[in-house]
């Protein structure tokens, strides 16, 4: 079988050393010099990660084995002199990043993204690429199989062999999973889907399968009923506590806790399981909104330098709004359960003082630093374009529905973008989405975007939601870990104004301090370890919570003495307690509500779209 002019081999060579061995054959290098490079970031994750730091022993030779001098131009780019004859580059990749963004390899499984392992041939990015995935003795003995969305040319029954990608951008957009995994097959709207799960876990595969079918079919119908791919793959790495996902053109790489998976005999869906389904819904939604409906600046990026856009509030925020709404529309959760999830999502915004200092548009623009490199002051300084973006999406949806008597909704905007941008490959310019929202809805939304997207005002949900039969309120927390929703227990009368975490040596560590609140005024800072309050040992945050519940600030002020370590220095402070902030969102559904927003069935969805 004929190989492409750009041909790779990858061998899972050393599981104990976590090393992949890679070769790149360039049949017709440019003359008089050819450069090769590795991306510095991966699409969908906006941080310079310098994947090239994991490359070892990068060498070049002619096909006959003669050495070719390779010159390093910068941290991720190499160059060699060329007369046009074929050249073979070889290198090793250290793969010990257990995440959805990089490459990982040990005795339990192998996983890699192309951005971590495949050098690109500069100037020949449009060339088709072939990849031969080699099976080693270790892979044979362990009976490892391969799961990927990359088109196969000639592979064995375990998936090893020859694959082809239409160009370099496609090559790096098909992650690979190798190992002994649990596999689930199903069809959604006639399209074959599968999920592979690696790790140690117990699972009710039938329940998960049925829920995935509902999610995928609901989303396909939302975008007009035609899926944008011939097949789809969920790759899931199951661990003790991880969580995350990254979208690809016909697959997604996910991580979840084994406790989040459904188990045989589980009656009510656990909070963890719903969170996992929401993650699946989110990444599947990206098939349309990110992978095909895209900012123009991302289409033009070579992945070497940051690409800046104000539009992530749409691509992540709108996706974050729909991920749980899809569970409602699919019949996996009811309206009250959805409002609980929504209240918790809203609470994550209302607990951030930084929402008054940074707009969602600015959060998107500065994702490379302020969002992806958050520090202990983040709650005071920034807002997330995921969470604030999802509230902007909710506000947009309600505004459009209420001003058009439900003749139009945010669904219509999505379908317009899919028809005119996603299916045509045209990228979105800055500020174009805002004008499209006005165009599709027939409303002048300029003030909406000025106030809530480019400004820092809170959205007036107390005015909007009652029109949908839902009451909106802000209350004090009932505990230090209260995430919002209906109050479970009595409200805390006071709060320290800090996030706390228990340590293994029976102290309580301060992780974040809210500016202007009690801990801030007392001089406490992130990293401090509280030893005692009012002369009593503070072995855990639950001890502090019990003390706070006994406080009465109605008729008197309360001051606590606090002993704590800052680094290795013992310090003392006086904490003047303050009333607990009302920053937990509570949503209540009117039993008589027939809101089209909450009760859309399939026929109404199709009509709206």
Coordinates of C-alpha atoms in Angstrom, one line a residue:
X1 CA 0.0 0.0 0.0
X2 CA 1.4 3.4 -1.0
X3 CA 2.5 5.6 1.9
X4 CA 1.9 9.4 1.9
X5 CA 4.9 11.8 1.3
X6 CA 4.6 12.6 5.0
X7 CA 4.8 9.3 6.9
X8 CA 5.1 8.6 10.6
X9 CA 5.6 5.5 12.7
X10 CA 4.9 5.3 16.4
X11 CA 6.0 2.5 18.7
X12 CA 5.0 2.1 22.3
X13 CA 8.5 1.1 23.1
X14 CA 9.1 1.4 26.8
X15 CA 6.2 1.3 29.2
X16 CA 8.4 1.5 32.3
X17 CA 10.3 4.5 30.9
X18 CA 7.1 6.0 29.5
X19 CA 8.6 6.4 26.1
X20 CA 7.1 6.3 22.6
X21 CA 9.5 6.0 19.7
X22 CA 8.6 8.1 16.6
X23 CA 9.9 8.4 13.1
X24 CA 8.9 11.0 10.5
X25 CA 9.8 10.3 6.8
X26 CA 9.7 13.4 4.6
X27 CA 9.8 12.2 1.0
X28 CA 10.3 15.6 -0.6
X29 CA 11.8 18.1 1.8
X30 CA 11.9 21.7 0.8
X31 CA 15.2 23.1 -0.7
X32 CA 17.6 24.5 0.3
X33 CA 16.3 24.1 3.9
X34 CA 13.4 22.3 5.6
X35 CA 12.0 23.2 9.0
X36 CA 10.0 21.0 11.3
X37 CA 8.1 21.9 14.4
X38 CA 5.8 20.7 17.2
X39 CA 2.8 22.7 18.4
X40 CA 3.1 24.7 21.6
X41 CA -0.6 24.3 22.4
X42 CA -3.5 22.0 21.6
X43 CA -6.8 23.2 20.2
X44 CA -9.5 23.5 22.9
X45 CA -7.0 24.1 25.7
X46 CA -5.7 27.7 25.7
X47 CA -2.3 27.5 27.4
X48 CA 1.2 27.4 26.0
X49 CA 2.3 23.9 27.1
X50 CA 5.6 23.5 25.2
X51 CA 5.0 19.9 24.2
X52 CA 8.5 19.8 22.6
X53 CA 10.1 19.7 26.1
X54 CA 9.2 16.0 26.2
X55 CA 11.1 15.2 23.0
X56 CA 14.4 13.3 23.4
X57 CA 17.2 12.5 21.0
X58 CA 15.8 14.3 17.9
X59 CA 17.9 13.0 15.0
X60 CA 17.8 13.1 11.2
X61 CA 19.3 10.8 8.6
X62 CA 19.0 10.0 4.9
X63 CA 17.1 6.9 4.0
X64 CA 20.5 5.1 3.6
X65 CA 21.4 6.0 7.1
X66 CA 23.7 9.0 6.5
X67 CA 23.6 11.6 9.3
X68 CA 21.9 14.9 8.5
X69 CA 22.7 17.8 10.7
X70 CA 19.7 19.1 12.5
X71 CA 19.8 22.7 13.9
X72 CA 17.5 23.8 16.7
X73 CA 16.0 27.2 15.9
X74 CA 13.9 27.6 19.0
X75 CA 12.2 25.5 21.8
X76 CA 10.0 23.6 19.3
X77 CA 11.5 24.1 15.8
X78 CA 14.4 22.4 14.0
X79 CA 15.9 22.9 10.5
X80 CA 18.1 20.9 8.2
X81 CA 19.8 21.6 4.8
X82 CA 18.1 19.7 2.0
X83 CA 18.7 18.8 -1.6
X84 CA 15.2 17.4 -1.9
X85 CA 16.1 13.8 -1.2
X86 CA 14.0 11.9 1.5
X87 CA 15.0 12.5 5.1
X88 CA 14.0 10.4 8.2
X89 CA 13.7 12.1 11.6
X90 CA 13.6 10.0 14.7
X91 CA 13.0 10.9 18.3
X92 CA 11.5 9.6 21.6
X93 CA 8.6 11.2 23.5
X94 CA 8.5 11.1 27.3
X95 CA 4.8 10.4 28.0
X96 CA 3.9 10.9 31.6
X97 CA 1.1 13.4 31.4
X98 CA -2.1 11.7 32.6
X99 CA -4.5 14.2 31.2
X100 CA -6.7 14.7 28.1
X101 CA -4.2 17.2 26.6
X102 CA -0.9 15.3 26.4
X103 CA 0.5 11.9 26.2
X104 CA 0.7 9.1 28.8
X105 CA 2.1 5.6 28.7
X106 CA 2.7 2.9 31.3
X107 CA 1.9 -0.7 31.9
X108 CA -1.8 0.1 32.3
X109 CA -2.5 1.9 29.1
X110 CA -1.2 4.3 26.4
X111 CA -2.8 7.5 25.3
X112 CA -1.5 10.3 23.1
X113 CA -2.6 13.4 21.2
X114 CA -0.9 14.2 18.0
X115 CA 0.2 17.6 19.2
X116 CA 2.5 15.8 21.7
X117 CA 4.1 13.3 19.4
X118 CA 4.0 14.3 15.7
X119 CA 6.4 16.9 14.4
X120 CA 4.9 18.9 11.6
X121 CA 6.6 19.6 8.3
X122 CA 6.5 23.4 7.8
X123 CA 5.2 24.3 4.4
X124 CA 3.7 20.9 3.8
X125 CA 0.9 21.0 6.3
X126 CA -1.7 20.4 3.6
X127 CA -0.2 17.1 2.6
X128 CA -1.9 13.9 3.5
X129 CA -0.2 12.0 6.2
X130 CA 0.1 8.3 6.9
X131 CA 0.8 6.7 10.3
X132 CA 1.9 3.2 11.1
X133 CA 1.1 2.3 14.7
X134 CA 3.5 -0.5 15.6
X135 CA 2.6 -3.4 18.0
X136 CA 5.3 -4.4 20.4
X137 CA 5.8 -7.7 22.2
X138 CA 4.5 -5.9 25.3
X139 CA 1.3 -4.9 23.5
X140 CA 0.8 -8.5 22.2
X141 CA 1.4 -10.1 25.6
X142 CA -1.1 -7.6 27.2
X143 CA -3.6 -8.0 24.4
X144 CA -3.8 -4.3 24.0
X145 CA -6.3 -2.9 21.5
X146 CA -6.4 0.5 19.8
X147 CA -9.3 3.0 19.8
X148 CA -9.1 6.1 17.6
X149 CA -11.2 8.1 15.2
X150 CA -8.4 8.3 12.6
X151 CA -9.4 6.5 9.4
X152 CA -7.7 3.1 9.0
X153 CA -6.1 2.0 5.8
X154 CA -4.9 -1.5 6.9
X155 CA -5.0 -2.6 10.5
X156 CA -5.1 -5.9 12.3
X157 CA -7.9 -7.1 14.5
X158 CA -6.5 -5.2 17.5
X159 CA -6.2 -1.9 15.6
X160 CA -2.4 -1.8 14.9
X161 CA -1.3 -0.9 11.4
X162 CA -1.7 1.9 8.9
X163 CA -3.8 5.0 9.3
X164 CA -4.3 8.1 7.2
X165 CA -5.1 11.7 7.9
X166 CA -6.1 14.2 5.2
X167 CA -3.5 16.8 6.4
X168 CA -1.5 17.7 9.5
X169 CA -4.4 19.5 11.2
X170 CA -6.4 16.2 11.0
X171 CA -3.4 14.1 12.1
X172 CA -3.2 16.0 15.4
X173 CA -7.0 15.9 15.9
X174 CA -7.3 12.1 16.3
X175 CA -6.2 11.0 19.8
X176 CA -5.3 7.3 20.3
X177 CA -6.1 5.1 23.3
X178 CA -4.3 1.7 23.7
X179 CA -5.0 -0.9 26.3
X180 CA -7.6 -3.4 27.6
X181 CA -10.7 -1.4 27.8
X182 CA -14.4 -1.8 28.3
X183 CA -16.3 -0.9 25.2
X184 CA -19.9 0.2 24.6
X185 CA -21.4 0.3 21.1
X186 CA -24.6 2.1 20.1
X187 CA -26.2 4.1 17.3
X188 CA -27.6 7.6 17.6
X189 CA -29.7 8.8 14.6
X190 CA -28.3 6.0 12.6
X191 CA -24.6 7.0 13.3
X192 CA -22.4 4.4 14.9
X193 CA -21.0 5.5 18.3
X194 CA -18.8 3.8 20.9
X195 CA -17.3 4.5 24.2
X196 CA -14.1 2.9 25.5
X197 CA -13.2 3.1 29.2
X198 CA -9.8 2.3 30.7
X199 CA -9.0 1.9 34.4
X200 CA -10.4 0.0 37.3
X201 CA -14.2 0.4 37.9
X202 CA -17.6 -1.2 38.1
X203 CA -20.2 0.0 35.6
X204 CA -23.8 -0.5 34.4
X205 CA -23.0 -0.3 30.7
X206 CA -26.6 -0.7 29.7
X207 CA -27.7 2.4 31.7
X208 CA -24.8 4.4 30.4
X209 CA -25.5 3.3 26.8
X210 CA -29.2 4.3 27.0
X211 CA -28.4 7.8 28.5
X212 CA -25.7 8.4 25.9
X213 CA -28.1 7.6 23.1
X214 CA -30.6 10.1 24.5
X215 CA -27.9 12.8 24.7
X216 CA -26.4 12.3 21.3
X217 CA -29.8 12.1 19.5
X218 CA -31.1 15.2 21.3
X219 CA -28.1 17.2 20.1
X220 CA -28.1 15.9 16.6
X221 CA -31.8 16.9 16.3
X222 CA -31.0 20.3 17.8
X223 CA -28.6 21.0 14.8
X224 CA -31.1 20.0 12.2
X225 CA -31.0 16.2 12.3
X226 CA -27.8 15.5 10.4
X227 CA -24.6 14.5 12.3
X228 CA -21.3 16.1 11.0
X229 CA -19.3 12.9 11.2
X230 CA -19.6 9.2 10.0
X231 CA -18.9 7.8 13.5
X232 CA -18.0 9.0 17.0
X233 CA -15.8 7.8 19.8
X234 CA -15.8 8.7 23.5
X235 CA -12.4 7.8 25.0
X236 CA -12.6 7.7 28.8
X237 CA -9.7 7.4 31.3
X238 CA -11.2 6.4 34.7
X239 CA -9.2 7.3 37.8
X240 CA -9.8 8.0 41.5
X241 CA -10.7 11.6 41.3
X242 CA -9.9 13.3 37.9
X243 CA -12.4 15.2 35.7
X244 CA -12.1 16.8 32.3
X245 CA -12.6 16.6 28.6
X246 CA -11.2 17.8 25.3
X247 CA -13.1 17.9 22.0
X248 CA -12.0 16.5 18.7
X249 CA -13.5 16.3 15.2
X250 CA -15.1 12.9 15.6
X251 CA -14.2 12.0 19.2
X252 CA -13.6 13.3 22.7
X253 CA -11.0 12.4 25.3
X254 CA -12.5 12.4 28.8
X255 CA -11.4 11.7 32.4
X256 CA -13.7 10.9 35.3
X257 CA -13.7 9.4 38.7
X258 CA -14.7 5.8 39.0
X259 CA -17.3 6.9 41.6
X260 CA -19.0 9.0 38.9
X261 CA -19.9 6.0 36.7
X262 CA -23.3 4.2 37.1
X263 CA -23.4 0.9 38.8
X264 CA -25.8 -2.0 38.6
X265 CA -28.5 -1.5 41.1
X266 CA -28.2 2.3 41.2
X267 CA -31.7 3.7 41.5
X268 CA -31.5 7.5 41.4
X269 CA -28.7 9.0 39.3
X270 CA -26.0 10.2 41.6
X271 CA -24.6 13.7 41.5
X272 CA -21.4 12.4 40.1
X273 CA -23.1 10.4 37.4
X274 CA -25.1 13.4 36.3
X275 CA -21.8 15.4 36.2
X276 CA -20.3 12.8 34.0
X277 CA -23.3 12.9 31.6
X278 CA -23.1 16.6 31.6
X279 CA -19.4 16.3 30.6
X280 CA -20.3 13.9 27.8
X281 CA -23.0 16.3 26.6
X282 CA -20.6 19.3 26.7
X283 CA -17.9 17.7 24.7
X284 CA -20.3 16.2 22.2
X285 CA -21.9 19.6 21.7
X286 CA -18.4 20.8 20.6
X287 CA -18.8 18.7 17.5
X288 CA -20.7 21.6 16.1
X289 CA -19.9 24.6 18.4
X290 CA -16.0 24.7 18.3
X291 CA -14.9 22.0 16.0
X292 CA -16.9 23.3 13.0
X293 CA -18.4 26.7 14.1
X294 CA -15.1 28.4 14.9
X295 CA -13.5 31.7 15.4
X296 CA -11.6 32.7 12.3
X297 CA -8.5 33.4 14.4
X298 CA -8.3 29.8 15.4
X299 CA -8.6 28.6 11.9
X300 CA -5.5 30.7 11.0
X301 CA -3.4 29.7 14.0
X302 CA -0.2 27.6 13.5
X303 CA -0.4 26.6 17.2
X304 CA 3.0 28.2 17.9
X305 CA 1.8 31.4 19.5
X306 CA -1.4 32.3 21.4
X307 CA -4.4 33.1 19.3
X308 CA -6.6 35.8 20.8
X309 CA -10.3 36.1 20.6
X310 CA -13.2 37.6 22.6
X311 CA -15.5 34.8 21.5
X312 CA -14.9 32.0 24.0
X313 CA -17.9 33.3 26.0
X314 CA -19.8 31.8 23.1
X315 CA -17.9 28.7 22.3
X316 CA -17.5 27.5 25.9
X317 CA -20.2 29.5 27.6
X318 CA -23.1 28.6 25.3
X319 CA -21.8 25.0 25.3
X320 CA -21.9 25.1 29.2
X321 CA -25.4 26.4 29.1
X322 CA -26.7 23.6 26.8
X323 CA -24.8 20.7 28.4
X324 CA -27.2 20.4 31.3
X325 CA -30.2 21.7 29.3
X326 CA -29.7 18.8 26.9
X327 CA -30.1 16.4 29.9
X328 CA -33.4 18.0 30.6
X329 CA -34.6 17.8 26.9
X330 CA -33.4 14.2 26.7
X331 CA -35.6 13.3 29.6
X332 CA -32.6 12.2 31.8
X333 CA -33.4 14.8 34.5
X334 CA -36.6 16.7 35.2
X335 CA -37.2 20.5 35.5
X336 CA -36.5 20.6 39.2
X337 CA -33.3 18.7 38.9
X338 CA -32.2 21.0 36.1
X339 CA -32.9 24.0 38.2
X340 CA -30.7 22.6 41.0
X341 CA -27.9 22.1 38.5
X342 CA -28.5 25.6 37.1
X343 CA -28.5 27.1 40.6
X344 CA -25.2 25.6 41.4
X345 CA -23.8 26.9 38.1
X346 CA -25.1 30.4 38.8
X347 CA -23.7 30.2 42.3
X348 CA -20.2 29.7 40.9
X349 CA -20.6 33.1 39.3
X350 CA -22.2 34.9 42.2
X351 CA -19.5 33.8 44.6
X352 CA -16.8 35.5 42.4
X353 CA -16.2 39.2 43.4
X354 CA -14.0 39.3 40.3
X355 CA -17.2 39.3 38.1
X356 CA -17.3 43.1 38.8
X357 CA -13.7 43.6 37.7
X358 CA -13.4 41.5 34.5
X359 CA -16.0 41.0 31.7
X360 CA -16.7 37.7 30.0
X361 CA -15.2 39.1 26.8
X362 CA -12.0 40.1 28.6
X363 CA -11.9 36.7 30.3
X364 CA -11.9 35.1 26.9
X365 CA -9.2 37.4 25.5
X366 CA -6.9 36.7 28.5
X367 CA -7.6 33.0 28.8
X368 CA -3.9 32.3 28.1
X369 CA -2.8 33.9 31.4
X370 CA -5.6 34.9 33.8
X371 CA -7.9 32.0 33.2
X372 CA -5.6 29.1 32.5
X373 CA -3.0 30.2 35.0
X374 CA -5.1 31.2 38.0
X375 CA -3.6 32.0 41.3
X376 CA -5.0 32.3 44.8
X377 CA -6.4 35.8 44.0
X378 CA -8.4 34.6 41.1
X379 CA -11.8 34.9 42.8
X380 CA -11.2 38.6 43.5
X381 CA -9.8 39.4 40.1
X382 CA -11.4 37.4 37.3
X383 CA -14.5 35.6 36.0
X384 CA -14.8 32.4 34.0
X385 CA -16.0 32.7 30.5
X386 CA -17.4 29.2 31.0
X387 CA -19.7 30.1 33.9
X388 CA -20.4 33.7 33.2
X389 CA -20.8 32.8 29.5
X390 CA -23.4 30.2 30.4
X391 CA -25.4 32.8 32.3
X392 CA -25.1 35.2 29.3
X393 CA -26.5 32.3 27.2
X394 CA -29.4 31.8 29.6
X395 CA -30.1 35.5 29.5
X396 CA -30.0 35.6 25.7
X397 CA -32.3 32.6 25.5
X398 CA -34.8 34.1 27.9
X399 CA -34.6 37.5 26.3
X400 CA -35.2 36.2 22.8
X401 CA -38.0 33.9 23.9
X402 CA -39.8 36.5 26.0
X403 CA -39.6 39.2 23.3
X404 CA -40.8 36.9 20.5
X405 CA -43.4 34.9 22.5
X406 CA -41.2 31.8 22.0
X407 CA -41.3 32.1 18.2
X408 CA -37.5 32.4 18.4
X409 CA -34.9 31.1 20.8
X410 CA -31.1 30.6 21.2
X411 CA -31.7 27.3 19.3
X412 CA -32.3 29.4 16.1
X413 CA -29.1 31.2 16.5
X414 CA -27.2 27.9 16.8
X415 CA -28.9 26.5 13.7
X416 CA -28.1 29.7 11.7
X417 CA -24.4 29.5 12.7
X418 CA -24.3 25.8 11.8
X419 CA -25.9 26.3 8.4
X420 CA -23.9 29.4 7.4
X421 CA -20.6 28.9 9.2
X422 CA -20.2 25.3 10.5
X423 CA -21.2 23.6 7.2
X424 CA -19.4 26.1 5.0
X425 CA -16.1 26.3 7.1
X426 CA -16.3 30.1 7.3
X427 CA -14.7 31.4 10.5
X428 CA -16.4 34.0 12.7
X429 CA -14.9 37.4 12.9
X430 CA -14.7 39.3 16.2
X431 CA -18.1 40.8 17.3
X432 CA -19.9 38.9 14.5
X433 CA -21.8 36.6 16.8
X434 CA -23.4 39.5 18.5
X435 CA -24.8 40.9 15.3
X436 CA -26.0 37.5 14.2
X437 CA -27.9 37.1 17.5
X438 CA -29.7 40.4 16.7
X439 CA -30.3 39.4 13.1
X440 CA -31.7 36.0 13.8
X441 CA -33.9 37.1 16.7
X442 CA -35.1 40.3 15.1
X443 CA -34.2 42.2 18.3
X444 CA -31.7 45.0 19.0
X445 CA -29.4 43.2 21.5
X446 CA -26.6 45.8 21.5
X447 CA -27.4 47.0 25.0
X448 CA -27.6 43.5 26.3
X449 CA -24.1 42.7 25.1
X450 CA -22.8 46.1 26.2
X451 CA -24.0 45.5 29.8
X452 CA -23.4 41.8 30.3
X453 CA -20.7 40.6 27.8
X454 CA -18.5 43.7 27.6
X455 CA -19.6 45.1 30.9
X456 CA -19.6 43.6 34.3
X457 CA -23.3 44.0 35.4
X458 CA -25.1 41.1 36.9
X459 CA -27.9 39.8 34.6
X460 CA -31.4 40.6 36.0
X461 CA -32.6 37.0 36.5
X462 CA -34.9 38.2 39.3
X463 CA -36.9 39.9 36.6
X464 CA -36.5 37.3 33.8
X465 CA -37.0 34.0 35.5
X466 CA -40.4 34.7 37.2
X467 CA -41.8 35.1 33.7
X468 CA -40.9 31.4 33.1
X469 CA -42.5 30.3 36.4
X470 CA -39.2 30.2 38.3
X471 CA -38.3 32.3 41.4
X472 CA -34.7 33.5 41.8
X473 CA -33.1 34.3 45.1
X474 CA -29.8 34.7 46.8
X475 CA -29.3 33.3 50.3
X476 CA -26.5 32.8 52.9
X477 CA -24.7 29.4 52.8
X478 CA -25.8 26.5 55.0
X479 CA -22.2 25.1 55.2
X480 CA -18.7 26.0 54.1
X481 CA -19.2 23.6 51.1
X482 CA -22.7 24.8 50.1
X483 CA -22.9 24.9 46.3
X484 CA -26.3 26.6 46.0
X485 CA -29.8 25.4 45.2
X486 CA -32.4 24.7 47.8
X487 CA -31.1 25.3 51.3
X488 CA -30.3 22.0 53.1
X489 CA -30.3 23.0 56.8
X490 CA -30.1 26.3 58.7
X491 CA -28.2 29.2 57.3
X492 CA -24.8 30.2 58.6
X493 CA -25.0 33.5 60.4
X494 CA -21.4 34.4 59.8
X495 CA -18.6 33.6 57.5
X496 CA -14.8 34.0 57.5
X497 CA -14.7 35.1 53.9
X498 CA -12.2 32.5 52.9
X499 CA -12.0 29.1 51.3
X500 CA -10.6 26.4 53.5
X501 CA -9.1 22.9 53.0
X502 CA -8.2 20.3 55.6
X503 CA -4.6 19.1 55.7
X504 CA -3.2 15.7 56.6
X505 CA -1.6 17.0 59.8
X506 CA -4.9 18.3 61.3
X507 CA -4.7 21.9 60.4
X508 CA -6.9 24.0 58.2
X509 CA -5.3 25.6 55.2
X510 CA -6.6 28.9 53.7
X511 CA -6.7 28.5 49.9
X512 CA -8.5 31.8 48.9
X513 CA -9.3 35.0 50.7
X514 CA -12.1 37.3 49.7
X515 CA -11.1 40.9 49.6
X516 CA -12.8 43.0 52.3
X517 CA -14.1 40.1 54.2
X518 CA -13.3 38.9 57.8
X519 CA -10.2 36.8 57.0
X520 CA -8.8 39.6 54.7
X521 CA -9.3 42.3 57.4
X522 CA -7.5 40.1 59.9
X523 CA -4.5 39.8 57.6
X524 CA -4.9 36.1 56.7
X525 CA -3.6 35.0 53.3
X526 CA -3.7 32.0 51.0
X527 CA -1.4 29.3 52.2
X528 CA -1.8 30.1 56.0
X529 CA -2.5 27.1 58.2
X530 CA -5.0 27.7 61.0
X531 CA -4.1 25.9 64.2
X532 CA -6.5 27.2 66.7
X533 CA -9.5 29.6 67.1
X534 CA -10.3 31.1 70.5
X535 CA -7.7 28.8 72.1
X536 CA -9.3 25.6 70.8
X537 CA -7.5 23.3 68.3
X538 CA -8.9 23.5 64.8
X539 CA -8.3 20.1 63.4
X540 CA -10.7 20.4 60.4
X541 CA -12.9 22.9 58.6
X542 CA -16.0 21.1 60.0
X543 CA -14.9 22.3 63.5
X544 CA -14.9 25.9 62.2
X545 CA -18.3 25.4 60.6
X546 CA -19.7 24.2 63.9
X547 CA -18.3 27.3 65.7
X548 CA -19.8 29.6 63.0
X549 CA -23.3 28.1 63.5
X550 CA -23.2 29.1 67.1
X551 CA -22.5 32.7 66.4
X552 CA -25.1 35.5 66.9
X553 CA -24.2 38.8 65.3
X554 CA -27.6 40.4 65.7
X555 CA -26.9 42.3 68.9
X556 CA -23.2 42.3 69.2
X557 CA -19.9 41.9 67.3
X558 CA -17.8 38.7 67.7
X559 CA -14.1 38.6 67.6
X560 CA -12.0 35.4 67.4
X561 CA -8.4 35.0 68.2
X562 CA -6.6 33.0 65.6
X563 CA -3.3 31.2 65.8
X564 CA -1.8 30.1 62.4
X565 CA 1.4 29.3 60.6
X566 CA 2.6 31.3 57.7
X567 CA 5.3 29.1 56.1
X568 CA 7.1 28.0 59.3
X569 CA 6.4 31.2 61.4
X570 CA 3.7 31.1 64.1
X571 CA 1.4 34.2 64.0
X572 CA -1.7 35.5 65.7
X573 CA -4.6 37.6 64.5
X574 CA -8.0 38.8 65.6
X575 CA -10.9 38.0 63.3
X576 CA -13.9 40.3 63.5
X577 CA -16.6 38.1 62.1
X578 CA -19.0 39.4 59.5
X579 CA -22.5 38.3 58.5
X580 CA -22.5 35.6 55.9
X581 CA -22.8 36.9 52.3
X582 CA -25.9 36.1 50.4
X583 CA -24.2 34.6 47.4
X584 CA -25.8 31.2 47.0
X585 CA -28.5 31.0 44.2
X586 CA -31.8 29.3 45.0
X587 CA -34.3 28.6 42.2
X588 CA -37.8 27.4 42.8
X589 CA -40.2 26.1 40.1
X590 CA -43.8 27.2 40.2
X591 CA -45.9 24.0 40.1
X592 CA -48.2 25.6 37.5
X593 CA -45.3 26.6 35.2
X594 CA -45.6 25.5 31.6
X595 CA -42.5 27.3 30.4
X596 CA -41.5 26.4 26.9
X597 CA -37.9 27.0 28.0
X598 CA -38.2 24.1 30.5
X599 CA -40.7 21.8 28.8
X600 CA -39.6 21.5 25.2
X601 CA -40.4 18.2 23.7
X602 CA -39.0 16.8 20.4
X603 CA -41.6 18.3 18.2
X604 CA -41.3 21.8 19.8
X605 CA -37.5 21.6 19.5
X606 CA -37.7 20.9 15.8
X607 CA -40.2 23.8 15.4
X608 CA -38.0 26.1 17.3
X609 CA -34.9 25.1 15.3

